[in-house]
Amino acid sequence: MDNQFLRMFTQRNAAILLLLGFASGLPLALTSGTLQAWMTVEGVDLKTIGFFSLVGQAYVFKFLWSPLMDRFTPPFLGRRRGWLVITQLLLIGGIALMGSMEPSRHLTLLAALAVLVAFCSASQDIVFDAWKTDVLPPEERGSGAAITVLGYRLAMLVSGGLALWLADRYLGWQATYWLMALMMLPGFIATLLAKEPTDVVARPRTLEEAVMAPLRDFFNRNNAWLMLSLIVLYKLGDAFAASLTTTFLIRGVGFSAGDVGLVNKSLGLLATIIGALYGGVLMQRLSLFRALMLFGVLQAFSNLAYWLLSVTPPHMWSMAGAVFVENLCGGMGTAAFVALLMSLCNRSFSATQFALLSALSAVGRVYVGPAAGWLVELWGWPTFYAFSVIAALPGLLLLAASKQSLLQSQESQHFNPRQRWPVGYRWALRLLATGSALLAFWLLALALEAAGLMSLPSLFPLFNLGCLLMLLGIFTGTLLDYLAQRKTLPA
């Protein structure tokens, strides 16, 4: 096992993946938690601080401009590295300029810079995900995902906890942001040293082809909707368990906020890193399907650690054990899940397809929060965490149903075209697209109302209708895939 662990870090692209993963994770806290702490210290009102959380929507909707990065190639360094250099230079400048602001005096300009940094960070993620999808062969994707997670999580620790500590004790907020800008330079150097993927496949020739061809390519595949449902549901149980962890440990069990911050954030981050690395080691010996199934079962039943914590007397060691086990198994599942997303991308449209699939994978994490709070009020903490185990089972069942498709895509990178029920599939796609459009309109209206630009009646019916249409479309397409698969099994 030790030799396999070392071999993971001696691969040709290991150092590049680590540094680019670090550059990918560094800007996130600087436009969210760290920025919120800075504004709180400066006395900015809570309503304004809450409005700044909308900056993070760039990471959810990054698939909207990802086709541009598949279609157009900068005049230097190639299609992937050229865009990486552009986004990284803008990030360095944007973060440094944020450090020149004072929230109490330059709030509007600081908001504009935060939006710019979040947009460039999401764009960097688009190109980085496409680059690693293009350059990593199938047998290295598990370890590559693990190394990326390591760099990403270390960057979140640096720009989160370490940045807060430095700003409070030594450097002040402005100098801390300047230091964070300088820490983007290793990622910039890694981009210059990286190799541009070999263009063995043609890039899109028109913008229309860049936008529509990736969607046609994915949704015309056999079992495409099964894969889509798998992406949404695979980490659903994990999302339920993680959605209210801090509230559970403080209010549900009775630990102090300081103890929870020390254990849940620091130990949880360490456990996630260890889990991702260990998962990458195991994936050197397992097929993608077996890794997803093994890690999916582990991350499902690891939620029972929180159930056990909710029915036993509180103790510091029991909290540490529960947090470590849940994050360890979640990290292993994340490594396999990222490898799954890479395996589903056509290299002609890897930027667009990875951005779209990763955005869909965030649906559970973003939208289970309201349902989780309601379930806790209805059932209590022990039943809620028992339910989080059950919530993981549909994803595992879909994974079992998708076994042949996963094995084939990993071995040959070839996707069989769909041949049955074209009318039914078109209606499923229309339902999904309509629901997505309604959710996008709901977010836009919510942002305009929060900014005071317009006053609207309750927007929850629009949100509920959008979610319902999306779920109905996904269910319809998944059912058709299942029926089509059963008809082809005898042949």
Short mmCIF file of C-alpha atoms in Angstrom, two decimals:
data_model
loop_
_atom_site.label_atom_id
_atom_site.label_comp_id
_atom_site.label_asym_id
_atom_site.label_seq_id
_atom_site.Cartn_x
_atom_site.Cartn_y
_atom_site.Cartn_z
CA MET A 1 0.00 0.00 0.00
CA ASP A 2 2.86 2.40 0.82
CA ASN A 3 4.40 1.82 -2.61
CA GLN A 4 1.08 2.54 -4.28
CA PHE A 5 0.71 5.70 -2.21
CA LEU A 6 4.15 6.94 -3.25
CA ARG A 7 3.52 5.97 -6.86
CA MET A 8 0.49 8.27 -6.89
CA PHE A 9 2.74 11.26 -6.13
CA THR A 10 5.46 10.26 -8.61
CA GLN A 11 3.17 10.40 -11.63
CA ARG A 12 4.15 12.93 -14.26
CA ASN A 13 1.31 15.34 -13.59
CA ALA A 14 1.11 14.97 -9.78
CA ALA A 15 2.87 18.26 -8.90
CA ILE A 16 0.92 20.16 -11.57
CA LEU A 17 -2.39 18.76 -10.30
CA LEU A 18 -1.51 19.64 -6.71
CA LEU A 19 -0.58 23.25 -7.51
CA LEU A 20 -3.51 23.81 -9.86
CA GLY A 21 -5.86 22.27 -7.28
CA PHE A 22 -4.44 24.72 -4.74
CA ALA A 23 -5.00 27.64 -7.14
CA SER A 24 -8.55 26.40 -7.74
CA GLY A 25 -9.46 26.33 -4.05
CA LEU A 26 -7.73 29.51 -2.88
CA PRO A 27 -10.19 32.19 -4.15
CA LEU A 28 -13.30 30.47 -2.77
CA ALA A 29 -13.05 31.61 0.87
CA LEU A 30 -11.76 35.04 -0.16
CA THR A 31 -15.17 35.84 -1.65
CA SER A 32 -17.23 33.99 1.00
CA GLY A 33 -16.26 33.18 4.61
CA THR A 34 -13.10 35.28 4.87
CA LEU A 35 -14.75 38.26 3.17
CA GLN A 36 -17.76 37.94 5.47
CA ALA A 37 -15.45 37.98 8.51
CA TRP A 38 -13.71 41.11 7.20
CA MET A 39 -17.02 42.91 6.63
CA THR A 40 -18.26 41.84 10.08
CA VAL A 41 -15.15 43.27 11.75
CA GLU A 42 -15.59 46.50 9.77
CA GLY A 43 -19.17 46.87 11.01
CA VAL A 44 -21.06 46.23 7.76
CA ASP A 45 -24.75 45.47 8.41
CA LEU A 46 -26.01 41.88 8.31
CA LYS A 47 -28.37 42.44 5.37
CA THR A 48 -25.49 43.57 3.17
CA ILE A 49 -23.28 40.69 4.32
CA GLY A 50 -26.08 38.26 3.48
CA PHE A 51 -26.45 39.79 0.02
CA PHE A 52 -22.74 39.14 -0.64
CA SER A 53 -23.42 35.39 -0.42
CA LEU A 54 -24.99 35.65 -3.91
CA VAL A 55 -21.45 36.08 -5.25
CA GLY A 56 -21.07 32.30 -5.00
CA GLN A 57 -23.75 31.70 -7.66
CA ALA A 58 -20.95 31.97 -10.24
CA TYR A 59 -19.84 28.47 -9.25
CA VAL A 60 -23.35 27.07 -9.79
CA PHE A 61 -23.96 28.65 -13.20
CA LYS A 62 -20.47 28.35 -14.66
CA PHE A 63 -21.78 25.97 -17.33
CA LEU A 64 -23.47 28.98 -19.01
CA TRP A 65 -20.18 30.40 -20.30
CA SER A 66 -18.13 27.18 -20.44
CA PRO A 67 -18.97 26.69 -24.18
CA LEU A 68 -16.96 29.84 -24.94
CA MET A 69 -13.89 28.18 -23.45
CA ASP A 70 -14.44 25.09 -25.58
CA ARG A 71 -15.04 27.09 -28.74
CA PHE A 72 -12.35 29.81 -28.64
CA THR A 73 -8.60 29.37 -28.25
CA PRO A 74 -6.40 32.21 -26.91
CA PRO A 75 -3.51 33.25 -29.17
CA PHE A 76 -0.93 31.75 -26.78
CA LEU A 77 -0.30 28.46 -24.93
CA GLY A 78 -3.26 26.60 -26.47
CA ARG A 79 -6.94 26.15 -25.66
CA ARG A 80 -6.58 24.96 -22.06
CA ARG A 81 -3.39 26.59 -20.76
CA GLY A 82 -4.17 29.88 -22.50
CA TRP A 83 -7.46 30.26 -20.65
CA LEU A 84 -5.82 29.15 -17.40
CA VAL A 85 -3.20 31.89 -17.67
CA ILE A 86 -5.83 34.55 -18.43
CA THR A 87 -8.05 33.60 -15.49
CA GLN A 88 -5.12 33.30 -13.09
CA LEU A 89 -3.71 36.71 -13.98
CA LEU A 90 -7.14 38.25 -13.48
CA LEU A 91 -7.45 36.45 -10.14
CA ILE A 92 -4.09 37.75 -8.93
CA GLY A 93 -5.03 41.31 -9.89
CA GLY A 94 -8.58 41.04 -8.52
CA ILE A 95 -7.55 39.62 -5.14
CA ALA A 96 -4.80 42.23 -4.80
CA LEU A 97 -7.29 45.02 -5.59
CA MET A 98 -9.71 43.61 -3.00
CA GLY A 99 -6.89 44.05 -0.49
CA SER A 100 -6.70 47.74 -1.43
CA MET A 101 -10.33 48.32 -0.44
CA GLU A 102 -11.98 49.05 2.90
CA PRO A 103 -15.49 47.53 3.32
CA SER A 104 -16.71 50.49 5.34
CA ARG A 105 -15.69 52.97 2.61
CA HIS A 106 -15.58 51.13 -0.73
CA LEU A 107 -18.41 48.64 -0.40
CA THR A 108 -19.75 48.95 -3.97
CA LEU A 109 -16.31 48.60 -5.55
CA LEU A 110 -15.48 45.72 -3.22
CA ALA A 111 -18.70 43.97 -4.30
CA ALA A 112 -17.75 44.41 -7.97
CA LEU A 113 -14.29 42.98 -7.32
CA ALA A 114 -15.75 40.03 -5.40
CA VAL A 115 -18.02 39.25 -8.36
CA LEU A 116 -15.03 39.49 -10.73
CA VAL A 117 -12.91 37.18 -8.55
CA ALA A 118 -15.74 34.64 -8.20
CA PHE A 119 -16.36 34.72 -11.97
CA CYS A 120 -12.67 34.24 -12.77
CA SER A 121 -12.36 31.52 -10.13
CA ALA A 122 -15.32 29.62 -11.59
CA SER A 123 -13.81 30.08 -15.07
CA GLN A 124 -10.46 28.74 -13.84
CA ASP A 125 -12.31 25.70 -12.47
CA ILE A 126 -13.93 25.15 -15.88
CA VAL A 127 -10.60 25.05 -17.69
CA PHE A 128 -8.74 23.12 -14.98
CA ASP A 129 -11.43 20.42 -14.95
CA ALA A 130 -11.27 20.22 -18.74
CA TRP A 131 -7.45 20.05 -18.71
CA LYS A 132 -7.27 17.16 -16.23
CA THR A 133 -10.06 15.35 -18.09
CA ASP A 134 -8.07 15.66 -21.33
CA VAL A 135 -4.61 14.74 -20.05
CA LEU A 136 -5.33 11.96 -17.53
CA PRO A 137 -5.81 8.43 -18.89
CA PRO A 138 -8.63 6.40 -17.31
CA GLU A 139 -6.30 4.48 -14.98
CA GLU A 140 -4.90 7.71 -13.46
CA ARG A 141 -8.16 9.60 -12.94
CA GLY A 142 -8.79 8.29 -9.43
CA SER A 143 -5.35 9.28 -8.15
CA GLY A 144 -5.50 12.54 -10.10
CA ALA A 145 -8.81 13.41 -8.46
CA ALA A 146 -7.33 12.61 -5.03
CA ILE A 147 -4.31 14.88 -5.56
CA THR A 148 -6.60 17.65 -6.81
CA VAL A 149 -8.79 17.36 -3.71
CA LEU A 150 -5.65 17.55 -1.54
CA GLY A 151 -4.53 20.81 -3.17
CA TYR A 152 -8.06 22.25 -3.11
CA ARG A 153 -8.63 21.50 0.58
CA LEU A 154 -5.21 22.83 1.59
CA ALA A 155 -6.02 26.07 -0.23
CA MET A 156 -9.35 26.35 1.61
CA LEU A 157 -7.47 25.96 4.89
CA VAL A 158 -4.96 28.65 3.89
CA SER A 159 -7.50 31.20 2.58
CA GLY A 160 -9.96 30.37 5.37
CA GLY A 161 -8.60 29.61 8.83
CA LEU A 162 -5.01 30.71 8.26
CA ALA A 163 -6.06 33.97 6.57
CA LEU A 164 -8.36 34.83 9.47
CA TRP A 165 -5.59 34.13 11.98
CA LEU A 166 -3.01 36.21 10.07
CA ALA A 167 -5.43 39.11 9.61
CA ASP A 168 -6.40 39.13 13.27
CA ARG A 169 -2.98 38.65 14.85
CA TYR A 170 -0.28 39.94 12.51
CA LEU A 171 -0.92 41.38 9.05
CA GLY A 172 -4.34 43.01 9.02
CA TRP A 173 -6.96 42.38 6.36
CA GLN A 174 -5.45 44.28 3.45
CA ALA A 175 -1.98 42.74 3.73
CA THR A 176 -3.55 39.29 4.13
CA TYR A 177 -5.39 39.66 0.82
CA TRP A 178 -2.15 40.79 -0.85
CA LEU A 179 -0.45 37.69 0.52
CA MET A 180 -3.27 35.50 -0.84
CA ALA A 181 -2.78 37.11 -4.26
CA LEU A 182 0.91 36.18 -4.15
CA MET A 183 -0.02 32.60 -3.24
CA MET A 184 -1.72 32.28 -6.64
CA LEU A 185 1.70 32.50 -8.31
CA PRO A 186 2.63 28.78 -7.84
CA GLY A 187 -0.51 27.85 -9.76
CA PHE A 188 0.43 30.29 -12.51
CA ILE A 189 3.90 28.74 -12.75
CA ALA A 190 2.35 25.25 -12.83
CA THR A 191 0.23 26.32 -15.81
CA LEU A 192 3.34 27.44 -17.69
CA LEU A 193 5.06 24.10 -16.94
CA ALA A 194 2.04 21.95 -17.79
CA LYS A 195 1.65 20.26 -21.14
CA GLU A 196 -1.18 21.27 -23.40
CA PRO A 197 -3.49 18.29 -24.13
CA THR A 198 -2.95 16.72 -27.52
CA ASP A 199 -5.85 17.70 -29.76
CA VAL A 200 -6.67 14.26 -31.11
CA VAL A 201 -10.29 15.38 -31.39
CA ALA A 202 -11.60 18.46 -33.14
CA ARG A 203 -12.80 21.42 -31.11
CA PRO A 204 -16.19 23.02 -31.89
CA ARG A 205 -16.05 25.16 -35.03
CA THR A 206 -18.94 27.49 -34.20
CA LEU A 207 -20.44 28.88 -31.01
CA GLU A 208 -23.73 27.13 -31.75
CA GLU A 209 -21.87 23.85 -32.02
CA ALA A 210 -20.05 24.59 -28.75
CA VAL A 211 -23.35 25.20 -26.95
CA MET A 212 -25.67 22.59 -28.45
CA ALA A 213 -23.32 19.79 -29.51
CA PRO A 214 -22.23 18.91 -25.92
CA LEU A 215 -25.89 18.63 -24.89
CA ARG A 216 -26.81 16.53 -27.92
CA ASP A 217 -23.72 14.37 -27.42
CA PHE A 218 -24.62 13.64 -23.80
CA PHE A 219 -28.40 13.27 -24.00
CA ASN A 220 -28.26 11.07 -27.12
CA ARG A 221 -26.19 8.46 -25.29
CA ASN A 222 -27.56 5.17 -24.12
CA ASN A 223 -28.28 5.42 -20.35
CA ALA A 224 -27.57 9.18 -20.28
CA TRP A 225 -30.48 9.83 -17.93
CA LEU A 226 -29.37 7.01 -15.62
CA MET A 227 -25.99 8.74 -15.40
CA LEU A 228 -27.68 12.08 -14.77
CA SER A 229 -29.74 10.66 -11.92
CA LEU A 230 -26.65 8.94 -10.53
CA ILE A 231 -24.77 12.25 -10.47
CA VAL A 232 -27.61 13.96 -8.59
CA LEU A 233 -28.23 11.14 -6.10
CA TYR A 234 -24.84 9.52 -5.48
CA LYS A 235 -23.85 11.90 -2.66
CA LEU A 236 -27.38 12.79 -1.54
CA GLY A 237 -27.09 10.97 1.79
CA ASP A 238 -23.74 12.65 2.39
CA ALA A 239 -25.32 16.04 1.59
CA PHE A 240 -28.12 15.46 4.11
CA ALA A 241 -25.65 14.49 6.82
CA ALA A 242 -23.39 17.50 6.19
CA SER A 243 -26.13 20.12 5.74
CA LEU A 244 -26.71 20.76 9.46
CA THR A 245 -23.58 19.32 11.06
CA THR A 246 -22.52 22.48 12.90
CA THR A 247 -26.04 23.14 14.19
CA PHE A 248 -26.36 19.51 15.29
CA LEU A 249 -23.09 19.52 17.21
CA ILE A 250 -23.84 22.83 18.97
CA ARG A 251 -27.60 22.80 19.47
CA GLY A 252 -28.43 19.13 19.11
CA VAL A 253 -25.63 17.63 21.21
CA GLY A 254 -24.50 20.62 23.26
CA PHE A 255 -20.85 21.16 22.40
CA SER A 256 -19.39 24.67 22.56
CA ALA A 257 -18.83 26.64 19.36
CA GLY A 258 -15.06 26.66 19.99
CA ASP A 259 -14.88 22.87 20.34
CA VAL A 260 -17.00 22.39 17.23
CA GLY A 261 -14.83 24.80 15.24
CA LEU A 262 -11.67 22.98 16.30
CA VAL A 263 -12.93 19.45 15.64
CA ASN A 264 -15.44 19.83 12.81
CA LYS A 265 -13.40 22.23 10.70
CA SER A 266 -9.79 21.20 11.38
CA LEU A 267 -10.18 17.45 11.97
CA GLY A 268 -12.93 17.22 9.36
CA LEU A 269 -10.69 18.84 6.75
CA LEU A 270 -7.82 16.52 7.63
CA ALA A 271 -10.08 13.47 7.41
CA THR A 272 -11.40 14.56 4.00
CA ILE A 273 -7.84 14.90 2.67
CA ILE A 274 -6.83 11.48 4.04
CA GLY A 275 -9.98 9.91 2.62
CA ALA A 276 -9.41 11.39 -0.83
CA LEU A 277 -5.78 10.24 -0.91
CA TYR A 278 -6.60 6.77 0.37
CA GLY A 279 -9.44 6.55 -2.13
CA GLY A 280 -7.00 7.48 -4.90
CA VAL A 281 -4.67 4.68 -3.79
CA LEU A 282 -7.45 2.10 -3.80
CA MET A 283 -8.67 3.24 -7.22
CA GLN A 284 -5.34 2.20 -8.71
CA ARG A 285 -6.47 -1.38 -8.08
CA LEU A 286 -10.26 -1.11 -8.48
CA SER A 287 -12.45 -0.47 -11.48
CA LEU A 288 -14.44 2.78 -11.43
CA PHE A 289 -17.68 0.90 -10.76
CA ARG A 290 -16.26 -1.11 -7.84
CA ALA A 291 -14.69 2.01 -6.32
CA LEU A 292 -17.95 3.97 -6.60
CA MET A 293 -19.91 1.10 -5.04
CA LEU A 294 -17.45 0.49 -2.18
CA PHE A 295 -17.00 4.16 -1.32
CA GLY A 296 -20.73 4.83 -1.76
CA VAL A 297 -21.60 2.13 0.78
CA LEU A 298 -18.97 3.44 3.20
CA GLN A 299 -20.09 7.08 2.94
CA ALA A 300 -23.73 6.00 3.41
CA PHE A 301 -23.16 3.97 6.58
CA SER A 302 -20.64 6.47 7.98
CA ASN A 303 -23.66 8.72 8.70
CA LEU A 304 -24.56 6.28 11.46
CA ALA A 305 -21.65 7.79 13.42
CA TYR A 306 -23.73 10.96 13.81
CA TRP A 307 -26.78 8.87 14.73
CA LEU A 308 -24.72 7.18 17.44
CA LEU A 309 -23.54 10.59 18.65
CA SER A 310 -27.17 11.77 18.89
CA VAL A 311 -28.26 8.88 21.15
CA THR A 312 -25.24 8.71 23.49
CA PRO A 313 -23.93 11.15 26.12
CA PRO A 314 -21.79 13.91 24.55
CA HIS A 315 -18.04 13.49 24.75
CA MET A 316 -15.22 15.24 22.94
CA TRP A 317 -13.72 11.96 21.71
CA SER A 318 -17.05 10.67 20.40
CA MET A 319 -17.55 13.91 18.43
CA ALA A 320 -14.02 13.65 17.03
CA GLY A 321 -14.60 10.02 16.03
CA ALA A 322 -17.90 10.75 14.31
CA VAL A 323 -16.51 13.75 12.42
CA PHE A 324 -13.39 11.84 11.36
CA VAL A 325 -15.25 8.76 10.10
CA GLU A 326 -17.90 10.71 8.18
CA ASN A 327 -15.39 13.02 6.48
CA LEU A 328 -12.96 10.17 5.78
CA CYS A 329 -15.59 8.17 3.90
CA GLY A 330 -16.95 11.31 2.24
CA GLY A 331 -13.46 12.13 0.94
CA MET A 332 -13.12 8.65 -0.56
CA GLY A 333 -16.48 9.04 -2.25
CA THR A 334 -15.47 12.46 -3.61
CA ALA A 335 -12.32 11.05 -5.26
CA ALA A 336 -14.32 8.36 -7.06
CA PHE A 337 -17.09 10.82 -7.95
CA VAL A 338 -14.70 13.27 -9.64
CA ALA A 339 -13.25 10.34 -11.62
CA LEU A 340 -16.82 9.46 -12.67
CA LEU A 341 -17.43 12.99 -13.99
CA MET A 342 -14.20 12.85 -16.00
CA SER A 343 -15.15 9.48 -17.49
CA LEU A 344 -18.46 10.87 -18.77
CA CYS A 345 -16.92 13.77 -20.72
CA ASN A 346 -16.30 13.79 -24.45
CA ARG A 347 -12.89 15.39 -24.99
CA SER A 348 -14.29 17.59 -27.75
CA PHE A 349 -16.50 19.35 -25.19
CA SER A 350 -14.83 18.49 -21.87
CA ALA A 351 -15.04 22.05 -20.49
CA THR A 352 -18.78 22.37 -21.14
CA GLN A 353 -19.76 18.85 -20.14
CA PHE A 354 -17.70 18.79 -16.93
CA ALA A 355 -19.07 22.20 -15.91
CA LEU A 356 -22.63 21.04 -16.56
CA LEU A 357 -22.21 17.72 -14.74
CA SER A 358 -20.47 19.31 -11.75
CA ALA A 359 -23.25 21.91 -11.52
CA LEU A 360 -25.83 19.11 -11.46
CA SER A 361 -23.83 17.32 -8.78
CA ALA A 362 -24.21 20.41 -6.59
CA VAL A 363 -28.03 20.30 -6.74
CA GLY A 364 -28.29 17.99 -3.74
CA ARG A 365 -25.74 19.91 -1.70
CA VAL A 366 -27.39 23.29 -2.39
CA TYR A 367 -31.07 22.40 -2.05
CA VAL A 368 -31.25 19.79 0.74
CA GLY A 369 -30.80 22.47 3.43
CA PRO A 370 -34.46 23.56 3.71
CA ALA A 371 -35.67 19.94 3.59
CA ALA A 372 -33.12 18.92 6.22
CA GLY A 373 -34.27 21.61 8.66
CA TRP A 374 -37.90 20.63 8.17
CA LEU A 375 -37.13 16.93 8.73
CA VAL A 376 -35.20 17.63 11.92
CA GLU A 377 -38.13 19.63 13.28
CA LEU A 378 -40.49 16.80 12.35
CA TRP A 379 -38.44 13.75 13.41
CA GLY A 380 -35.62 14.86 15.68
CA TRP A 381 -31.88 14.34 15.19
CA PRO A 382 -31.59 10.52 15.63
CA THR A 383 -34.28 9.72 13.05
CA PHE A 384 -32.91 12.37 10.69
CA TYR A 385 -29.45 10.80 10.61
CA ALA A 386 -30.94 7.33 10.22
CA PHE A 387 -32.89 8.72 7.24
CA SER A 388 -29.64 10.14 5.75
CA VAL A 389 -28.45 6.53 5.37
CA ILE A 390 -31.65 5.58 3.56
CA ALA A 391 -31.33 8.67 1.32
CA ALA A 392 -28.07 7.24 -0.03
CA LEU A 393 -29.67 3.97 -1.20
CA PRO A 394 -31.32 5.25 -4.45
CA GLY A 395 -27.91 6.40 -5.68
CA LEU A 396 -26.42 2.97 -4.99
CA LEU A 397 -29.30 1.24 -6.79
CA LEU A 398 -28.82 3.50 -9.82
CA LEU A 399 -25.10 2.75 -9.70
CA ALA A 400 -25.84 -0.98 -9.83
CA ALA A 401 -28.17 -0.42 -12.81
CA SER A 402 -25.44 1.56 -14.61
CA LYS A 403 -22.67 -1.03 -14.20
CA GLN A 404 -22.31 -2.01 -17.86
CA SER A 405 -22.33 1.60 -19.08
CA LEU A 406 -19.61 2.58 -16.59
CA LEU A 407 -17.40 -0.39 -17.44
CA GLN A 408 -17.72 0.30 -21.16
CA SER A 409 -16.99 4.04 -20.87
CA GLN A 410 -13.93 3.39 -18.70
CA GLU A 411 -12.49 0.78 -21.02
CA SER A 412 -13.17 2.29 -24.45
CA GLN A 413 -14.22 5.93 -23.90
CA HIS A 414 -17.05 5.13 -26.30
CA PHE A 415 -20.71 5.88 -25.65
CA ASN A 416 -23.39 3.89 -27.46
CA PRO A 417 -26.10 6.05 -29.08
CA ARG A 418 -29.71 5.80 -27.92
CA GLN A 419 -32.14 4.12 -30.31
CA ARG A 420 -35.53 3.85 -28.59
CA TRP A 421 -38.45 6.20 -27.79
CA PRO A 422 -37.15 9.53 -29.17
CA VAL A 423 -40.44 11.35 -28.46
CA GLY A 424 -40.45 10.36 -24.79
CA TYR A 425 -36.85 11.46 -24.37
CA ARG A 426 -37.59 14.82 -26.02
CA TRP A 427 -40.35 15.47 -23.50
CA ALA A 428 -38.06 14.53 -20.62
CA LEU A 429 -35.48 17.02 -21.89
CA ARG A 430 -38.10 19.74 -22.30
CA LEU A 431 -39.26 19.26 -18.70
CA LEU A 432 -35.68 19.47 -17.46
CA ALA A 433 -34.93 22.60 -19.51
CA THR A 434 -38.15 24.35 -18.43
CA GLY A 435 -37.50 23.59 -14.76
CA SER A 436 -33.93 24.86 -15.04
CA ALA A 437 -35.14 28.07 -16.70
CA LEU A 438 -37.68 28.68 -13.92
CA LEU A 439 -35.01 28.19 -11.25
CA ALA A 440 -32.69 30.59 -13.06
CA PHE A 441 -35.48 33.19 -13.24
CA TRP A 442 -36.22 32.65 -9.52
CA LEU A 443 -32.58 33.31 -8.62
CA LEU A 444 -32.48 36.45 -10.78
CA ALA A 445 -35.70 37.79 -9.25
CA LEU A 446 -34.39 36.98 -5.76
CA ALA A 447 -31.17 38.90 -6.45
CA LEU A 448 -33.07 41.93 -7.80
CA GLU A 449 -35.36 41.92 -4.76
CA ALA A 450 -32.42 41.63 -2.34
CA ALA A 451 -30.73 44.56 -4.09
CA GLY A 452 -33.89 46.66 -3.65
CA LEU A 453 -34.39 47.09 -7.40
CA MET A 454 -37.89 45.61 -7.42
CA SER A 455 -40.53 44.25 -5.07
CA LEU A 456 -42.11 40.90 -5.84
CA PRO A 457 -44.71 38.64 -4.20
CA SER A 458 -43.62 35.33 -2.70
CA LEU A 459 -41.26 33.52 -5.07
CA PHE A 460 -41.52 30.08 -3.47
CA PRO A 461 -44.23 28.80 -5.87
CA LEU A 462 -41.86 29.52 -8.77
CA PHE A 463 -39.04 27.70 -7.00
CA ASN A 464 -41.29 24.73 -6.21
CA LEU A 465 -42.57 24.51 -9.79
CA GLY A 466 -39.03 24.64 -11.20
CA CYS A 467 -37.84 21.85 -8.88
CA LEU A 468 -40.93 19.76 -9.67
CA LEU A 469 -40.45 20.03 -13.45
CA MET A 470 -36.75 19.20 -13.19
CA LEU A 471 -37.42 16.15 -11.03
CA LEU A 472 -40.23 15.01 -13.33
CA GLY A 473 -37.98 15.32 -16.39
CA ILE A 474 -35.14 13.39 -14.74
CA PHE A 475 -37.53 10.70 -13.50
CA THR A 476 -39.08 10.31 -16.96
CA GLY A 477 -35.72 10.01 -18.72
CA THR A 478 -34.36 7.61 -16.10
CA LEU A 479 -37.43 5.38 -16.36
CA LEU A 480 -37.10 5.29 -20.16
CA ASP A 481 -33.41 4.38 -19.82
CA TYR A 482 -34.26 1.57 -17.42
CA LEU A 483 -36.96 0.18 -19.72
CA ALA A 484 -34.68 0.45 -22.77
CA GLN A 485 -31.90 -1.35 -20.90
CA ARG A 486 -34.24 -4.21 -19.95
CA LYS A 487 -35.33 -4.61 -23.59
CA THR A 488 -31.73 -4.87 -24.80
CA LEU A 489 -30.54 -7.30 -22.11
CA PRO A 490 -31.80 -10.52 -23.83
CA ALA A 491 -29.93 -9.64 -27.02
#
